[in-house]
Coordinates of N, CA and C in Angstrom, one line a residue:
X149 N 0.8 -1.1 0.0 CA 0.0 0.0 0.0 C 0.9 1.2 0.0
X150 N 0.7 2.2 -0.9 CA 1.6 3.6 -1.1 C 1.1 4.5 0.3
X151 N 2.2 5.2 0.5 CA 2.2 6.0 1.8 C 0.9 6.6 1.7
X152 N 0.3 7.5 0.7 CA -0.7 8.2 0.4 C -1.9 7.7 0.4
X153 N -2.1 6.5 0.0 CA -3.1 5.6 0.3 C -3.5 5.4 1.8
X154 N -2.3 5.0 2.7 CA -2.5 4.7 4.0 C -2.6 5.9 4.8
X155 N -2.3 7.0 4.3 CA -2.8 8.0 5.3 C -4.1 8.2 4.8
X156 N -4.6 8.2 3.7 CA -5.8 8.1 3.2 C -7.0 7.9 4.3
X157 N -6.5 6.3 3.9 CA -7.1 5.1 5.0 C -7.1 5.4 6.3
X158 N -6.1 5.7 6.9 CA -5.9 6.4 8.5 C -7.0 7.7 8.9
X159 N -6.7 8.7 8.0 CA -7.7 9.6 8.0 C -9.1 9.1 8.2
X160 N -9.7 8.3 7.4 CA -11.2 7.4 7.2 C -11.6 7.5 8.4
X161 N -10.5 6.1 9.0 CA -10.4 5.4 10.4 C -11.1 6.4 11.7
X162 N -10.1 7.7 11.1 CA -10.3 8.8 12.5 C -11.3 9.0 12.4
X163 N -12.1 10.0 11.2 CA -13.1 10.5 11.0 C -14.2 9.8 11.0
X164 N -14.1 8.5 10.6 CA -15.2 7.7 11.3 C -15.2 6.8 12.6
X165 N -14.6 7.2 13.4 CA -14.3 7.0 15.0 C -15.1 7.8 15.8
X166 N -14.7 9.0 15.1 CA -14.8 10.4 16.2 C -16.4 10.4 15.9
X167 N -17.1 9.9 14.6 CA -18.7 10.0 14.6 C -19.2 9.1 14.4
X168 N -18.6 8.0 15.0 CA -18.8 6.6 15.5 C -20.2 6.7 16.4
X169 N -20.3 7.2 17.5 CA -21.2 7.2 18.6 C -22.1 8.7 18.5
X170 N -22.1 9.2 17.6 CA -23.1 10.6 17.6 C -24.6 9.8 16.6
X171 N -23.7 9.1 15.4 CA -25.0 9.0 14.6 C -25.3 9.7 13.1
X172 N -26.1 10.0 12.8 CA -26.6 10.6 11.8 C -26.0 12.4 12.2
X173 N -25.8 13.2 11.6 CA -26.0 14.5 12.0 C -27.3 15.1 11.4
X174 N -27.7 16.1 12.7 CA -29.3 16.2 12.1 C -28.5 17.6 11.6
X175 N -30.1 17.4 10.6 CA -30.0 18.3 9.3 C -31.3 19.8 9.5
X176 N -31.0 19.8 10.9 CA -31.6 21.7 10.7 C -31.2 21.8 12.3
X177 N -31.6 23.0 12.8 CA -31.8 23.4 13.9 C -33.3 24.1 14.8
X178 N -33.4 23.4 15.4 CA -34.7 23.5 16.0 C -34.5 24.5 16.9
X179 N -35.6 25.5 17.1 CA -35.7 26.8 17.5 C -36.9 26.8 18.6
X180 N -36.5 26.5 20.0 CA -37.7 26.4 20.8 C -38.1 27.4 21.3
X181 N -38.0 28.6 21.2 CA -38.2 30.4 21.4 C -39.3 30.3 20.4
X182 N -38.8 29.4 19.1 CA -40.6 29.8 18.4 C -41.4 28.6 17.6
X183 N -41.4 27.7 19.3 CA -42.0 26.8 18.9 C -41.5 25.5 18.4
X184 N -40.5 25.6 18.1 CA -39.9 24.8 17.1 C -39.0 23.8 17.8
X185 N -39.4 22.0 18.0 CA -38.5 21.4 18.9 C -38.0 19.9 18.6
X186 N -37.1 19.8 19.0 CA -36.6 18.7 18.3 C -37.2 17.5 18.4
X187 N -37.5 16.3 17.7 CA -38.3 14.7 18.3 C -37.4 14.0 19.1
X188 N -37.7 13.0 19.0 CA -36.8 12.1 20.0 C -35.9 11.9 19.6
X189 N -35.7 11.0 18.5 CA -34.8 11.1 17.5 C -33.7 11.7 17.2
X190 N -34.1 13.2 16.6 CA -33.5 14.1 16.5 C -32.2 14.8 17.7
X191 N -33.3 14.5 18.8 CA -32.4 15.1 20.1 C -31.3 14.0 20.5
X192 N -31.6 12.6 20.2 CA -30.2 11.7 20.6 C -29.3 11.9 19.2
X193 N -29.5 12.2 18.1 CA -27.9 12.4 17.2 C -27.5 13.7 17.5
X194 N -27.7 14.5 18.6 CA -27.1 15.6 19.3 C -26.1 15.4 19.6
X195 N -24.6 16.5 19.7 CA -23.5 15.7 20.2 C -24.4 16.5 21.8
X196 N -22.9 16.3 22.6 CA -23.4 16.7 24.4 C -23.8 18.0 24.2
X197 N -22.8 18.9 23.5 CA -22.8 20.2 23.6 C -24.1 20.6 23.0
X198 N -24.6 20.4 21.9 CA -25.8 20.2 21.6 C -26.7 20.4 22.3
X199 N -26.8 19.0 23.2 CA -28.0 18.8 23.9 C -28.0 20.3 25.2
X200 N -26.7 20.5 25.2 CA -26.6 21.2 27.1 C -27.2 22.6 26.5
X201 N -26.6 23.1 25.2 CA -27.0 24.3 24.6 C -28.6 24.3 24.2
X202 N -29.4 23.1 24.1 CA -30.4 22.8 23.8 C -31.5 23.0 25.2
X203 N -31.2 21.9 25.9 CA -31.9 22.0 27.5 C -31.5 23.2 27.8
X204 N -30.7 24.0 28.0 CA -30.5 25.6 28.4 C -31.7 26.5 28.0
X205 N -31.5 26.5 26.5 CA -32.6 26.9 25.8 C -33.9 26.7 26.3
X206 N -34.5 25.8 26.3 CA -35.5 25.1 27.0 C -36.0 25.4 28.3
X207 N -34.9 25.7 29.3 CA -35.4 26.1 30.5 C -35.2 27.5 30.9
X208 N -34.6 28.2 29.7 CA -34.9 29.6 29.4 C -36.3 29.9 29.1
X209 N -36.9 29.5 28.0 CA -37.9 29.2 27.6 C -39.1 28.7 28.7
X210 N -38.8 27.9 29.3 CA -39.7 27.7 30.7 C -40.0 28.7 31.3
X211 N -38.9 29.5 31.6 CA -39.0 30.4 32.6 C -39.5 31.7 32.2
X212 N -39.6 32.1 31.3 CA -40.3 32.9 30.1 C -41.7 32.9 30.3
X213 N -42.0 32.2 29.9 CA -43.7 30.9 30.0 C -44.1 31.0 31.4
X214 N -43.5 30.5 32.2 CA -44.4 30.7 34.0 C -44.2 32.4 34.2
X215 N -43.2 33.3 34.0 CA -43.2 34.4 34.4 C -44.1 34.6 33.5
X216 N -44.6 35.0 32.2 CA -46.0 35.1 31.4 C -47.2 34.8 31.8
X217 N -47.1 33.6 32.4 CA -48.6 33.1 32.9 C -48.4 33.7 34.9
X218 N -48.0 33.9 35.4 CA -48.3 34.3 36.8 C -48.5 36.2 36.2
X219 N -48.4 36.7 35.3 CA -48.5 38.1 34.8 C -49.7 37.7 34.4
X220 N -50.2 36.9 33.7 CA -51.2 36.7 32.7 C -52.7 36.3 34.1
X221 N -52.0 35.5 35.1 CA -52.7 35.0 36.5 C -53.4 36.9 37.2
X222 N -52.5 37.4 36.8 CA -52.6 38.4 38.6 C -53.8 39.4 37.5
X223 N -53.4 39.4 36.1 CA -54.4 40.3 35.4 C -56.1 39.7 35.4
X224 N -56.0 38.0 35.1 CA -57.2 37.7 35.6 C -58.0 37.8 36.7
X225 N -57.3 37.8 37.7 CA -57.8 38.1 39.1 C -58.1 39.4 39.5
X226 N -57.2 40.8 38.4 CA -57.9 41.7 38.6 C -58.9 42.0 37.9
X227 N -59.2 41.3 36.8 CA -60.1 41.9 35.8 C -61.4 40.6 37.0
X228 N -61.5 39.8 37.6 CA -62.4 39.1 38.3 C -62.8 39.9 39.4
X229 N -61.8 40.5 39.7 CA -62.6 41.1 41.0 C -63.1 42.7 40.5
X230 N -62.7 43.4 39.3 CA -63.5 44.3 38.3 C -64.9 43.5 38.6
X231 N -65.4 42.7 38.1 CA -66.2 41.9 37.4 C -66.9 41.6 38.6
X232 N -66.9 41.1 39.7 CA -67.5 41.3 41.0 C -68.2 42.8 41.2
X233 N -66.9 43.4 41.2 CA -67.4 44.9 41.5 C -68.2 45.6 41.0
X234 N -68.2 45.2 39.3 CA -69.3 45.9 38.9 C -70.8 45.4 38.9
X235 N -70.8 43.7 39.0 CA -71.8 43.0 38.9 C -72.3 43.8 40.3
X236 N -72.0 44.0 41.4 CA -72.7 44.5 43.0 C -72.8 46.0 42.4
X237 N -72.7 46.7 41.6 CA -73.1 48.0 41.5 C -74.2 47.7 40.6
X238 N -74.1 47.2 39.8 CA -75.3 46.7 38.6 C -76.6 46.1 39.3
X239 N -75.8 45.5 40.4 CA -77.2 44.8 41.6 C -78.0 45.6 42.4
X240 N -77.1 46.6 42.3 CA -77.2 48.2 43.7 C -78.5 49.1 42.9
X241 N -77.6 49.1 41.5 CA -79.1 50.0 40.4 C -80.1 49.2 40.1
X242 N -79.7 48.2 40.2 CA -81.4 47.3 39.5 C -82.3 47.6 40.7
X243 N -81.6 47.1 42.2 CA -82.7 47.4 43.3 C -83.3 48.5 43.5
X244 N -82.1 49.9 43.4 CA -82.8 51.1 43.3 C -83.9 51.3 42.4
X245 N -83.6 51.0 41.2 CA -84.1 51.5 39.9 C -85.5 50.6 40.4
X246 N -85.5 49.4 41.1 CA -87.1 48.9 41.5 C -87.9 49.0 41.9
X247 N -87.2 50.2 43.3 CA -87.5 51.1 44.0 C -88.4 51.7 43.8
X248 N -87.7 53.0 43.0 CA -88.0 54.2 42.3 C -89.4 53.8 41.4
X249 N -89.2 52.8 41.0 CA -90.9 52.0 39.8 C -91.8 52.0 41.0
X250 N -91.5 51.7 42.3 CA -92.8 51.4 42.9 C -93.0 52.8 43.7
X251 N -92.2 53.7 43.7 CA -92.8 54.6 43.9 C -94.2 55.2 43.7
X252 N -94.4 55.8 44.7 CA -96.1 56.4 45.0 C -96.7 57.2 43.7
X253 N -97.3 57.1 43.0 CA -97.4 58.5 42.1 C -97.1 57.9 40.8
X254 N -96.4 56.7 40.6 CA -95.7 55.3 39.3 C -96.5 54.9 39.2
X255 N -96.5 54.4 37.4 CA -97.2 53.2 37.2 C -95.8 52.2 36.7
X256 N -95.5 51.3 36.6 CA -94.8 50.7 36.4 C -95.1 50.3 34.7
X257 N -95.8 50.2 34.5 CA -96.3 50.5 32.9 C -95.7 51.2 32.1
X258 N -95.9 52.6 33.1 CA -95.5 54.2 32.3 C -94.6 54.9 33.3
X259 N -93.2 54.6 33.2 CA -92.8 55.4 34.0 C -92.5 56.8 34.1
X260 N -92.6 57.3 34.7 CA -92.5 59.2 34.4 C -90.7 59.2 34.1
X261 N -91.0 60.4 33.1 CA -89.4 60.8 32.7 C -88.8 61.3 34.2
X262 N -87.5 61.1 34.1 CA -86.9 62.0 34.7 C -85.8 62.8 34.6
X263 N -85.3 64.3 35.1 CA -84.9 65.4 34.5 C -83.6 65.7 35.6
X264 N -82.7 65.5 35.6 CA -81.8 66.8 36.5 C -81.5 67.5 36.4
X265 N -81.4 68.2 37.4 CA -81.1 70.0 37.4 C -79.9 69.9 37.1
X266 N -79.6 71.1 36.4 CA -78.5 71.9 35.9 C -78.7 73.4 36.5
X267 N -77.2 73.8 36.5 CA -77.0 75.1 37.1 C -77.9 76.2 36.0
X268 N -78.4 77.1 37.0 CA -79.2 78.3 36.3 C -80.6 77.7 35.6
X269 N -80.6 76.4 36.0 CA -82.4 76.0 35.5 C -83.3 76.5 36.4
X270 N -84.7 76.5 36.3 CA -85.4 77.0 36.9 C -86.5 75.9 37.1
X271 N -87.5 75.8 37.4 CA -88.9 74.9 36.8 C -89.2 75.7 35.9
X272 N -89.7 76.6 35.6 CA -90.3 77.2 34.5 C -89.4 77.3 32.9
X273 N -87.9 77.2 32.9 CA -87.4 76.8 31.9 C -87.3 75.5 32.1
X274 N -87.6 74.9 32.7 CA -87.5 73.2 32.5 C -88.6 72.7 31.8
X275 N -90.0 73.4 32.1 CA -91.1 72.8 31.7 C -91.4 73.5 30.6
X276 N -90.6 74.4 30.1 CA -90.3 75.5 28.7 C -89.9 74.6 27.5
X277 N -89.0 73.8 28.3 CA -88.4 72.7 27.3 C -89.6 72.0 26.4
X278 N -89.0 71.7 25.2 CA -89.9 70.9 23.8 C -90.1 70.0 24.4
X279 N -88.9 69.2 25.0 CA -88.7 67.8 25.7 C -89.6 67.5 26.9
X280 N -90.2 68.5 27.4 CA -90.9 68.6 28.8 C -92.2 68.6 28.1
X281 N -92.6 69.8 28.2 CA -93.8 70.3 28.4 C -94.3 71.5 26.8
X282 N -92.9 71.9 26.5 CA -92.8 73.1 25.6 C -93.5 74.3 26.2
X283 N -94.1 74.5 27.2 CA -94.8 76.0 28.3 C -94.0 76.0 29.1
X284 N -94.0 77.2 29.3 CA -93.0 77.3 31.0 C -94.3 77.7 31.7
X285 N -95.5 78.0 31.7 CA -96.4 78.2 32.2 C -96.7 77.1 33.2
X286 N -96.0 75.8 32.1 CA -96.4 74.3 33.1 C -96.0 73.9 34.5
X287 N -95.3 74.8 34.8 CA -94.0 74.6 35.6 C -94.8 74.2 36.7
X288 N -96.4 74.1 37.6 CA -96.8 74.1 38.6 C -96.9 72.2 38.4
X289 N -97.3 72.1 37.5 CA -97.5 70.3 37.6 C -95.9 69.7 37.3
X290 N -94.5 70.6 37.2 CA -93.7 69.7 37.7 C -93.1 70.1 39.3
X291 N -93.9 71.3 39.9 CA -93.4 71.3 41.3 C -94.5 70.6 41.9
X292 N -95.8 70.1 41.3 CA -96.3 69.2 42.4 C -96.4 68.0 42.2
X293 N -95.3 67.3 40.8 CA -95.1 65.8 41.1 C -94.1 66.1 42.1
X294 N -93.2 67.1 42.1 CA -92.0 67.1 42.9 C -91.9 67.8 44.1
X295 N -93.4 67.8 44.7 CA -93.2 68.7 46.0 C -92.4 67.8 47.0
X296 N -92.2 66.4 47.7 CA -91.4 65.7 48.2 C -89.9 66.4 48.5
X297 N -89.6 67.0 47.0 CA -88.1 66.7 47.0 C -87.8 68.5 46.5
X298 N -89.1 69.2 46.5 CA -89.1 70.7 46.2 C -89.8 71.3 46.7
X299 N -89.0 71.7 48.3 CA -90.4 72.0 49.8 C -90.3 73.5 48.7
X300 N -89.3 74.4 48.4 CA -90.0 75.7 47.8 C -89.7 75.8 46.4
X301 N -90.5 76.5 45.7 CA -90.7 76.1 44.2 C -89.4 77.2 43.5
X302 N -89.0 78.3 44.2 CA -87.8 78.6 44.0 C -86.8 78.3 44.2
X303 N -86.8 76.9 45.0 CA -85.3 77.0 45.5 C -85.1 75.5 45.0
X304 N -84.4 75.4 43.1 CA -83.8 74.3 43.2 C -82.7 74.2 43.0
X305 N -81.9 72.9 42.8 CA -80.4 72.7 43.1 C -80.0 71.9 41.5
X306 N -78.8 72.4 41.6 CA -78.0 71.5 40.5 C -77.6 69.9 41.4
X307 N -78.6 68.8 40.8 CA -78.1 67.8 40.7 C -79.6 67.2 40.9
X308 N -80.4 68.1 41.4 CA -81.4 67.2 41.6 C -81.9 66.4 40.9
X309 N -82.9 65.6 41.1 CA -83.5 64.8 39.8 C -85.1 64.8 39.9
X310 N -85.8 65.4 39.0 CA -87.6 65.7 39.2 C -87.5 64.4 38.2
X311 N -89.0 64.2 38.6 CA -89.8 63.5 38.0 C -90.5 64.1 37.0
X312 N -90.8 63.8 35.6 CA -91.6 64.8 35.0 C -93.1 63.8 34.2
X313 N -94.0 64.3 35.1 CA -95.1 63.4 34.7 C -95.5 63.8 33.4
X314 N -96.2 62.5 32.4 CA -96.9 63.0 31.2 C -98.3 62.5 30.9

């Protein structure tokens, strides 16, 4: 055998020694940041370094994932206890609002409008209004649906709330 041949041969020997025990070499790289992960298979023709650079990845990627979801947890629990709080305020107006229907002077049928005062209103511009009455003349039948809550017919407030019978 010529010298050149046998180192040939020699060379072979090494090169198929050294990837004697690895296997096939896989033919891509799996990317578990987006999803993307090796089979079973795949992950044993890994050399070590491979695999250590691999599992690294992976429990990077874990810890990504639980820090995501205990963020993703605290936002649920606030948007649940939103969702309590408003469901008991929505509970608060329905009872009021059932209230206010069975009030004295209601039909539950026909409920009378109701109007709040605004600064510089009057009764007599209120009952002025198109929306009201269109007379400000009328103004005595909205101070005596609202004598209750309008002991003097001059003196009302911004915020109040009349009733305006029709």
């Amino acid at each position: 055998m010529s010298p050149r041949l046998a180192l040939g041969a020699a060379l072979i020997l090494v090169l198929a020694a050294s990837i004697e025990g690895c296997g096939k070499p896989v033919l891509r790289v799996a990317d578990a940041s987006l999803g993307d992960y090796y089979t079973n298979s795949e992950f044993k023709k890994l050399s070590r370094e491979e695999r250590a650079e691999y599992c690294a990845e992976l429990a990077c990627q874990d810890s990504l994932y639980k820090s995501e979801m205990l963020g993703l947890n605290r936002e649920l629990d606030q948007s649940r206890a939103h969702s309590l709080h408003l469901r008991a305020e929505g509970d608060s107006l329905f009872a009021l609002g059932t209230a206010l229907e069975k009030e004295p002077g209601t039909r539950s049928t026909n409920p009378r409008a109701r109007h709040v005062v605004r600064r510089g209103e009057s009764l007599w511009a209120i009952s002025a209004r198109s929306s009201v009455y269109g007379r400000g003349a009328r103004w005595r039948a909205l101070y005596d649906a609202n004598r209750a809550r309008i002991p003097n017919p001059d003196l009302i407030y911004p915020g109040q709330e009349l009733s305006i019978p029709r």
